Amino acid sequence: MNNDGRNRIGWVDAAKGLAILLVIVGHTVESGTFTRNIIFSFHIPLFFLLSGYTFRPSANWADFFYRVKKDAVRLLVPYVLSGLVIALVKIFYRHLAPLPVLRDIAEALIWGSGTGDGIHESIGVLWFLISLFGARQIVNAVCVLYKNDVKDHYVYVIGIIAVLGLGIGMFDWNWLIFNLDVSMAASGFLLAGMEYRRFEESIRRYDRILFPACLLIWMYLMKSVGYIEMSGRWYPELTLGVLEALCGSYCVIRFMEAFCFLSKPASILEWVGRHSLVLMCIHAIEDSLFQFWKTMPVNTAVFGRLACNLVIMVLLVCIKDRFNKRKDTTV
């Protein structure tokens, strides 16, 4: 989620840019439509997989705790601040009673759940930030424990943790605080991204066979199974749903690698991807507060919502860049 422009991988940024735009589209179109089914079949697992692709485990526990603090600043601070903005808008714009609003937001931030079930308060789209933070810490801790393990035992440990997370999430009354069960499940997709990078050269040798095979599997499962939805712990046909997400993510990754050969259009998606955290927080806030998009014709709502979110993002990024330039000149 860094946006400093250094040590970037172009197609990864472009894939993040595409994924965050599809998040907005997916939350605008009607449930059950073909467009939404395609988007939800891969977009969140793809985010976690891309995070795993660029993830580098810590060398020791000192570095681990340094990374915890760094991830907390990058992910948890925006998570809490976005929640506070939602609360303040409800209090001052909607004129709701402050204490109930603050209580509900605090409860939602603590549970970190993407959807409510009558027991747990929902924090909406922001669930992704706390789950990504948790998944990164789980994977990093296991990798440090099994440092220099030539038999790669960390793969099996993270795999079991991911399965346990999926299993816990399937029972509403067992949802864990700070969305930990979803973080456990997401650690499996981070691991998939790490392993994809490790064996990328070998995988590319069989790409002419793998790509069409994954495309056909993705299409078939999308039609016959549905999709896993981690925000609400919706895991239909669990094994096939995970396979669908992996196949879809792989096909999108290969497509984005090819798309990035078109440097000019790809540069736009790469820029959006570098600021995907900003755009996600903007979308999370407006998605929690405003529902008028649902009253518009679908095409109008999709393009209007994308334009609105992107304009706000551009303004915020420009303000941030100008502030950083002034800061540099004063130093």
PDB file of N, CA, C and O in Angstrom, residues 184-240:
ATOM      1  N   MET A 184      -6.951 -14.927   9.857  1.00  0.00           N
ATOM      2  CA  MET A 184      -6.408 -16.285   9.734  1.00  0.00           C
ATOM      3  C   MET A 184      -6.689 -16.856   8.357  1.00  0.00           C
ATOM      4  O   MET A 184      -5.810 -17.430   7.708  1.00  0.00           O
ATOM      5  N   ALA A 185      -7.933 -16.695   7.885  1.00  0.00           N
ATOM      6  CA  ALA A 185      -8.288 -17.188   6.552  1.00  0.00           C
ATOM      7  C   ALA A 185      -7.483 -16.468   5.471  1.00  0.00           C
ATOM      8  O   ALA A 185      -6.993 -17.087   4.515  1.00  0.00           O
ATOM      9  N   ALA A 186      -7.316 -15.149   5.631  1.00  0.00           N
ATOM     10  CA  ALA A 186      -6.592 -14.350   4.631  1.00  0.00           C
ATOM     11  C   ALA A 186      -5.111 -14.716   4.576  1.00  0.00           C
ATOM     12  O   ALA A 186      -4.473 -14.536   3.528  1.00  0.00           O
ATOM     13  N   SER A 187      -4.557 -15.231   5.690  1.00  0.00           N
ATOM     14  CA  SER A 187      -3.137 -15.604   5.685  1.00  0.00           C
ATOM     15  C   SER A 187      -2.857 -16.671   4.634  1.00  0.00           C
ATOM     16  O   SER A 187      -1.751 -16.749   4.086  1.00  0.00           O
ATOM     17  N   GLY A 188      -3.877 -17.488   4.315  1.00  0.00           N
ATOM     18  CA  GLY A 188      -3.694 -18.490   3.262  1.00  0.00           C
ATOM     19  C   GLY A 188      -3.499 -17.861   1.897  1.00  0.00           C
ATOM     20  O   GLY A 188      -2.695 -18.339   1.087  1.00  0.00           O
ATOM     21  N   PHE A 189      -4.219 -16.778   1.619  1.00  0.00           N
ATOM     22  CA  PHE A 189      -4.055 -16.090   0.334  1.00  0.00           C
ATOM     23  C   PHE A 189      -2.719 -15.336   0.289  1.00  0.00           C
ATOM     24  O   PHE A 189      -2.098 -15.232  -0.774  1.00  0.00           O
ATOM     25  N   LEU A 190      -2.276 -14.783   1.433  1.00  0.00           N
ATOM     26  CA  LEU A 190      -0.943 -14.179   1.477  1.00  0.00           C
ATOM     27  C   LEU A 190       0.119 -15.229   1.168  1.00  0.00           C
ATOM     28  O   LEU A 190       1.061 -14.978   0.413  1.00  0.00           O
ATOM     29  N   LEU A 191      -0.040 -16.408   1.766  1.00  0.00           N
ATOM     30  CA  LEU A 191       0.897 -17.505   1.507  1.00  0.00           C
ATOM     31  C   LEU A 191       0.893 -17.876   0.024  1.00  0.00           C
ATOM     32  O   LEU A 191       1.958 -18.110  -0.565  1.00  0.00           O
ATOM     33  N   ALA A 192      -0.295 -17.905  -0.589  1.00  0.00           N
ATOM     34  CA  ALA A 192      -0.391 -18.225  -2.017  1.00  0.00           C
ATOM     35  C   ALA A 192       0.387 -17.211  -2.850  1.00  0.00           C
ATOM     36  O   ALA A 192       1.073 -17.574  -3.820  1.00  0.00           O
ATOM     37  N   GLY A 193       0.306 -15.922  -2.472  1.00  0.00           N
ATOM     38  CA  GLY A 193       1.065 -14.901  -3.184  1.00  0.00           C
ATOM     39  C   GLY A 193       2.565 -15.076  -3.009  1.00  0.00           C
ATOM     40  O   GLY A 193       3.340 -14.907  -3.967  1.00  0.00           O
ATOM     41  N   MET A 194       2.996 -15.416  -1.794  1.00  0.00           N
ATOM     42  CA  MET A 194       4.419 -15.659  -1.537  1.00  0.00           C
ATOM     43  C   MET A 194       4.931 -16.840  -2.362  1.00  0.00           C
ATOM     44  O   MET A 194       6.006 -16.788  -2.959  1.00  0.00           O
ATOM     45  N   GLU A 195       4.142 -17.913  -2.373  1.00  0.00           N
ATOM     46  CA  GLU A 195       4.553 -19.113  -3.101  1.00  0.00           C
ATOM     47  C   GLU A 195       4.513 -18.877  -4.610  1.00  0.00           C
ATOM     48  O   GLU A 195       5.349 -19.416  -5.346  1.00  0.00           O
ATOM     49  N   TYR A 196       3.572 -18.079  -5.076  1.00  0.00           N
ATOM     50  CA  TYR A 196       3.528 -17.761  -6.499  1.00  0.00           C
ATOM     51  C   TYR A 196       4.804 -17.044  -6.924  1.00  0.00           C
ATOM     52  O   TYR A 196       5.392 -17.361  -7.962  1.00  0.00           O
ATOM     53  N   ARG A 197       5.240 -16.087  -6.101  1.00  0.00           N
ATOM     54  CA  ARG A 197       6.471 -15.381  -6.437  1.00  0.00           C
ATOM     55  C   ARG A 197       7.673 -16.324  -6.392  1.00  0.00           C
ATOM     56  O   ARG A 197       8.565 -16.260  -7.242  1.00  0.00           O
ATOM     57  N   ARG A 198       7.695 -17.225  -5.398  1.00  0.00           N
ATOM     58  CA  ARG A 198       8.839 -18.120  -5.255  1.00  0.00           C
ATOM     59  C   ARG A 198       8.960 -19.072  -6.439  1.00  0.00           C
ATOM     60  O   ARG A 198      10.072 -19.386  -6.883  1.00  0.00           O
ATOM     61  N   PHE A 199       7.827 -19.525  -6.968  1.00  0.00           N
ATOM     62  CA  PHE A 199       7.853 -20.496  -8.070  1.00  0.00           C
ATOM     63  C   PHE A 199       7.404 -19.882  -9.389  1.00  0.00           C
ATOM     64  O   PHE A 199       7.005 -20.604 -10.305  1.00  0.00           O
ATOM     65  N   GLU A 200       7.487 -18.559  -9.484  1.00  0.00           N
ATOM     66  CA  GLU A 200       6.949 -17.870 -10.656  1.00  0.00           C
ATOM     67  C   GLU A 200       7.605 -18.322 -11.951  1.00  0.00           C
ATOM     68  O   GLU A 200       6.927 -18.536 -12.968  1.00  0.00           O
ATOM     69  N   GLU A 201       8.907 -18.484 -11.939  1.00  0.00           N
ATOM     70  CA  GLU A 201       9.598 -18.887 -13.167  1.00  0.00           C
ATOM     71  C   GLU A 201       9.149 -20.260 -13.628  1.00  0.00           C
ATOM     72  O   GLU A 201       8.952 -20.497 -14.828  1.00  0.00           O
ATOM     73  N   SER A 202       8.989 -21.176 -12.699  1.00  0.00           N
ATOM     74  CA  SER A 202       8.529 -22.522 -13.057  1.00  0.00           C
ATOM     75  C   SER A 202       7.093 -22.488 -13.569  1.00  0.00           C
ATOM     76  O   SER A 202       6.741 -23.194 -14.532  1.00  0.00           O
ATOM     77  N   ILE A 203       6.251 -21.672 -12.939  1.00  0.00           N
ATOM     78  CA  ILE A 203       4.848 -21.580 -13.354  1.00  0.00           C
ATOM     79  C   ILE A 203       4.741 -21.029 -14.763  1.00  0.00           C
ATOM     80  O   ILE A 203       3.919 -21.487 -15.573  1.00  0.00           O
ATOM     81  N   ARG A 204       5.601 -20.063 -15.087  1.00  0.00           N
ATOM     82  CA  ARG A 204       5.543 -19.441 -16.413  1.00  0.00           C
ATOM     83  C   ARG A 204       5.838 -20.440 -17.536  1.00  0.00           C
ATOM     84  O   ARG A 204       5.380 -20.256 -18.663  1.00  0.00           O
ATOM     85  N   ARG A 205       6.598 -21.457 -17.231  1.00  0.00           N
ATOM     86  CA  ARG A 205       6.908 -22.452 -18.263  1.00  0.00           C
ATOM     87  C   ARG A 205       5.662 -23.179 -18.745  1.00  0.00           C
ATOM     88  O   ARG A 205       5.619 -23.679 -19.870  1.00  0.00           O
ATOM     89  N   TYR A 206       4.670 -23.286 -17.881  1.00  0.00           N
ATOM     90  CA  TYR A 206       3.446 -24.012 -18.216  1.00  0.00           C
ATOM     91  C   TYR A 206       2.253 -23.068 -18.371  1.00  0.00           C
ATOM     92  O   TYR A 206       1.102 -23.509 -18.321  1.00  0.00           O
ATOM     93  N   ASP A 207       2.536 -21.804 -18.591  1.00  0.00           N
ATOM     94  CA  ASP A 207       1.468 -20.808 -18.611  1.00  0.00           C
ATOM     95  C   ASP A 207       0.490 -21.038 -19.758  1.00  0.00           C
ATOM     96  O   ASP A 207      -0.704 -20.761 -19.621  1.00  0.00           O
ATOM     97  N   ARG A 208       0.979 -21.541 -20.882  1.00  0.00           N
ATOM     98  CA  ARG A 208       0.088 -21.775 -22.030  1.00  0.00           C
ATOM     99  C   ARG A 208      -0.973 -22.825 -21.701  1.00  0.00           C
ATOM    100  O   ARG A 208      -2.042 -22.843 -22.316  1.00  0.00           O
ATOM    101  N   ILE A 209      -0.677 -23.701 -20.742  1.00  0.00           N
ATOM    102  CA  ILE A 209      -1.646 -24.701 -20.310  1.00  0.00           C
ATOM    103  C   ILE A 209      -2.413 -24.211 -19.088  1.00  0.00           C
ATOM    104  O   ILE A 209      -3.636 -24.356 -19.001  1.00  0.00           O
ATOM    105  N   LEU A 210      -1.693 -23.607 -18.132  1.00  0.00           N
ATOM    106  CA  LEU A 210      -2.298 -23.189 -16.877  1.00  0.00           C
ATOM    107  C   LEU A 210      -3.340 -22.096 -17.059  1.00  0.00           C
ATOM    108  O   LEU A 210      -4.411 -22.145 -16.446  1.00  0.00           O
ATOM    109  N   PHE A 211      -3.023 -21.110 -17.892  1.00  0.00           N
ATOM    110  CA  PHE A 211      -3.947 -19.985 -18.031  1.00  0.00           C
ATOM    111  C   PHE A 211      -5.312 -20.415 -18.560  1.00  0.00           C
ATOM    112  O   PHE A 211      -6.338 -20.101 -17.944  1.00  0.00           O
ATOM    113  N   PRO A 212      -5.386 -21.113 -19.701  1.00  0.00           N
ATOM    114  CA  PRO A 212      -6.724 -21.524 -20.171  1.00  0.00           C
ATOM    115  C   PRO A 212      -7.413 -22.479 -19.202  1.00  0.00           C
ATOM    116  O   PRO A 212      -8.640 -22.432 -19.052  1.00  0.00           O
ATOM    117  N   ALA A 213      -6.627 -23.351 -18.524  1.00  0.00           N
ATOM    118  CA  ALA A 213      -7.227 -24.277 -17.560  1.00  0.00           C
ATOM    119  C   ALA A 213      -7.838 -23.510 -16.391  1.00  0.00           C
ATOM    120  O   ALA A 213      -8.981 -23.770 -15.987  1.00  0.00           O
ATOM    121  N   CYS A 214      -7.087 -22.541 -15.853  1.00  0.00           N
ATOM    122  CA  CYS A 214      -7.600 -21.733 -14.739  1.00  0.00           C
ATOM    123  C   CYS A 214      -8.789 -20.884 -15.175  1.00  0.00           C
ATOM    124  O   CYS A 214      -9.747 -20.697 -14.411  1.00  0.00           O
ATOM    125  N   LEU A 215      -8.747 -20.383 -16.410  1.00  0.00           N
ATOM    126  CA  LEU A 215      -9.846 -19.569 -16.920  1.00  0.00           C
ATOM    127  C   LEU A 215     -11.131 -20.387 -17.003  1.00  0.00           C
ATOM    128  O   LEU A 215     -12.211 -19.926 -16.594  1.00  0.00           O
ATOM    129  N   LEU A 216     -11.019 -21.607 -17.504  1.00  0.00           N
ATOM    130  CA  LEU A 216     -12.200 -22.472 -17.625  1.00  0.00           C
ATOM    131  C   LEU A 216     -12.737 -22.874 -16.251  1.00  0.00           C
ATOM    132  O   LEU A 216     -13.957 -22.891 -16.032  1.00  0.00           O
ATOM    133  N   ILE A 217     -11.827 -23.201 -15.322  1.00  0.00           N
ATOM    134  CA  ILE A 217     -12.255 -23.561 -13.962  1.00  0.00           C
ATOM    135  C   ILE A 217     -12.946 -22.385 -13.298  1.00  0.00           C
ATOM    136  O   ILE A 217     -13.990 -22.526 -12.658  1.00  0.00           O
ATOM    137  N   TRP A 218     -12.369 -21.198 -13.453  1.00  0.00           N
ATOM    138  CA  TRP A 218     -12.936 -19.974 -12.878  1.00  0.00           C
ATOM    139  C   TRP A 218     -14.343 -19.730 -13.422  1.00  0.00           C
ATOM    140  O   TRP A 218     -15.285 -19.468 -12.659  1.00  0.00           O
ATOM    141  N   MET A 219     -14.497 -19.842 -14.736  1.00  0.00           N
ATOM    142  CA  MET A 219     -15.802 -19.612 -15.356  1.00  0.00           C
ATOM    143  C   MET A 219     -16.826 -20.635 -14.883  1.00  0.00           C
ATOM    144  O   MET A 219     -17.968 -20.290 -14.561  1.00  0.00           O
ATOM    145  N   TYR A 220     -16.427 -21.891 -14.820  1.00  0.00           N
ATOM    146  CA  TYR A 220     -17.364 -22.945 -14.427  1.00  0.00           C
ATOM    147  C   TYR A 220     -17.806 -22.774 -12.966  1.00  0.00           C
ATOM    148  O   TYR A 220     -19.001 -22.845 -12.657  1.00  0.00           O
ATOM    149  N   LEU A 221     -16.845 -22.535 -12.067  1.00  0.00           N
ATOM    150  CA  LEU A 221     -17.170 -22.404 -10.650  1.00  0.00           C
ATOM    151  C   LEU A 221     -17.961 -21.135 -10.367  1.00  0.00           C
ATOM    152  O   LEU A 221     -18.820 -21.114  -9.486  1.00  0.00           O
ATOM    153  N   MET A 222     -17.677 -20.078 -11.124  1.00  0.00           N
ATOM    154  CA  MET A 222     -18.414 -18.831 -10.958  1.00  0.00           C
ATOM    155  C   MET A 222     -19.908 -19.042 -11.231  1.00  0.00           C
ATOM    156  O   MET A 222     -20.761 -18.459 -10.568  1.00  0.00           O
ATOM    157  N   LYS A 223     -20.187 -19.909 -12.185  1.00  0.00           N
ATOM    158  CA  LYS A 223     -21.580 -20.154 -12.564  1.00  0.00           C
ATOM    159  C   LYS A 223     -22.246 -21.174 -11.643  1.00  0.00           C
ATOM    160  O   LYS A 223     -23.428 -21.034 -11.290  1.00  0.00           O
ATOM    161  N   SER A 224     -21.497 -22.187 -11.201  1.00  0.00           N
ATOM    162  CA  SER A 224     -22.118 -23.305 -10.494  1.00  0.00           C
ATOM    163  C   SER A 224     -22.012 -23.228  -8.980  1.00  0.00           C
ATOM    164  O   SER A 224     -22.824 -23.826  -8.271  1.00  0.00           O
ATOM    165  N   VAL A 225     -21.013 -22.505  -8.452  1.00  0.00           N
ATOM    166  CA  VAL A 225     -20.759 -22.497  -7.011  1.00  0.00           C
ATOM    167  C   VAL A 225     -21.104 -21.166  -6.364  1.00  0.00           C
ATOM    168  O   VAL A 225     -21.650 -21.107  -5.269  1.00  0.00           O
ATOM    169  N   GLY A 226     -20.844 -20.077  -7.042  1.00  0.00           N
ATOM    170  CA  GLY A 226     -20.951 -18.764  -6.416  1.00  0.00           C
ATOM    171  C   GLY A 226     -19.571 -18.280  -6.039  1.00  0.00           C
ATOM    172  O   GLY A 226     -18.603 -18.559  -6.741  1.00  0.00           O
ATOM    173  N   TYR A 227     -19.448 -17.617  -4.905  1.00  0.00           N
ATOM    174  CA  TYR A 227     -18.139 -17.098  -4.521  1.00  0.00           C
ATOM    175  C   TYR A 227     -18.063 -17.004  -3.000  1.00  0.00           C
ATOM    176  O   TYR A 227     -19.081 -16.922  -2.311  1.00  0.00           O
ATOM    177  N   ILE A 228     -16.833 -17.051  -2.480  1.00  0.00           N
ATOM    178  CA  ILE A 228     -16.642 -16.820  -1.055  1.00  0.00           C
ATOM    179  C   ILE A 228     -16.622 -15.317  -0.816  1.00  0.00           C
ATOM    180  O   ILE A 228     -16.081 -14.563  -1.621  1.00  0.00           O
ATOM    181  N   GLU A 229     -17.243 -14.887   0.270  1.00  0.00           N
ATOM    182  CA  GLU A 229     -17.265 -13.467   0.619  1.00  0.00           C
ATOM    183  C   GLU A 229     -16.740 -13.338   2.046  1.00  0.00           C
ATOM    184  O   GLU A 229     -17.458 -13.582   3.016  1.00  0.00           O
ATOM    185  N   MET A 230     -15.473 -12.943   2.157  1.00  0.00           N
ATOM    186  CA  MET A 230     -14.800 -12.977   3.445  1.00  0.00           C
ATOM    187  C   MET A 230     -15.357 -11.946   4.423  1.00  0.00           C
ATOM    188  O   MET A 230     -15.319 -12.158   5.636  1.00  0.00           O
ATOM    189  N   SER A 231     -15.876 -10.843   3.930  1.00  0.00           N
ATOM    190  CA  SER A 231     -16.384  -9.809   4.831  1.00  0.00           C
ATOM    191  C   SER A 231     -17.541 -10.326   5.672  1.00  0.00           C
ATOM    192  O   SER A 231     -17.709  -9.924   6.824  1.00  0.00           O
ATOM    193  N   GLY A 232     -18.352 -11.231   5.100  1.00  0.00           N
ATOM    194  CA  GLY A 232     -19.500 -11.762   5.822  1.00  0.00           C
ATOM    195  C   GLY A 232     -19.372 -13.217   6.184  1.00  0.00           C
ATOM    196  O   GLY A 232     -20.328 -13.851   6.599  1.00  0.00           O
ATOM    197  N   ARG A 233     -18.175 -13.784   6.017  1.00  0.00           N
ATOM    198  CA  ARG A 233     -17.923 -15.205   6.295  1.00  0.00           C
ATOM    199  C   ARG A 233     -18.884 -16.091   5.500  1.00  0.00           C
ATOM    200  O   ARG A 233     -19.418 -17.069   6.006  1.00  0.00           O
ATOM    201  N   TRP A 234     -19.082 -15.742   4.245  1.00  0.00           N
ATOM    202  CA  TRP A 234     -19.935 -16.525   3.376  1.00  0.00           C
ATOM    203  C   TRP A 234     -19.035 -17.416   2.525  1.00  0.00           C
ATOM    204  O   TRP A 234     -18.360 -16.966   1.621  1.00  0.00           O
ATOM    205  N   TYR A 235     -19.009 -18.725   2.857  1.00  0.00           N
ATOM    206  CA  TYR A 235     -18.077 -19.652   2.213  1.00  0.00           C
ATOM    207  C   TYR A 235     -18.827 -20.830   1.585  1.00  0.00           C
ATOM    208  O   TYR A 235     -18.734 -21.969   2.059  1.00  0.00           O
ATOM    209  N   PRO A 236     -19.598 -20.600   0.527  1.00  0.00           N
ATOM    210  CA  PRO A 236     -20.331 -21.709  -0.099  1.00  0.00           C
ATOM    211  C   PRO A 236     -19.372 -22.677  -0.794  1.00  0.00           C
ATOM    212  O   PRO A 236     -18.422 -22.253  -1.464  1.00  0.00           O
ATOM    213  N   GLU A 237     -19.629 -23.969  -0.609  1.00  0.00           N
ATOM    214  CA  GLU A 237     -18.764 -24.989  -1.232  1.00  0.00           C
ATOM    215  C   GLU A 237     -17.293 -24.606  -1.019  1.00  0.00           C
ATOM    216  O   GLU A 237     -16.555 -24.363  -1.975  1.00  0.00           O
ATOM    217  N   LEU A 238     -16.872 -24.585   0.227  1.00  0.00           N
ATOM    218  CA  LEU A 238     -15.640 -23.921   0.650  1.00  0.00           C
ATOM    219  C   LEU A 238     -14.439 -24.211  -0.238  1.00  0.00           C
ATOM    220  O   LEU A 238     -13.783 -23.296  -0.743  1.00  0.00           O
ATOM    221  N   THR A 239     -14.129 -25.485  -0.456  1.00  0.00           N
ATOM    222  CA  THR A 239     -12.935 -25.839  -1.235  1.00  0.00           C
ATOM    223  C   THR A 239     -13.028 -25.301  -2.653  1.00  0.00           C
ATOM    224  O   THR A 239     -12.056 -24.722  -3.181  1.00  0.00           O
ATOM    225  N   LEU A 240     -14.180 -25.475  -3.280  1.00  0.00           N
ATOM    226  CA  LEU A 240     -14.355 -24.994  -4.651  1.00  0.00           C
ATOM    227  C   LEU A 240     -14.357 -23.470  -4.696  1.00  0.00           C
ATOM    228  O   LEU A 240     -13.865 -22.871  -5.656  1.00  0.00           O
TER     229      LEU A 240
END
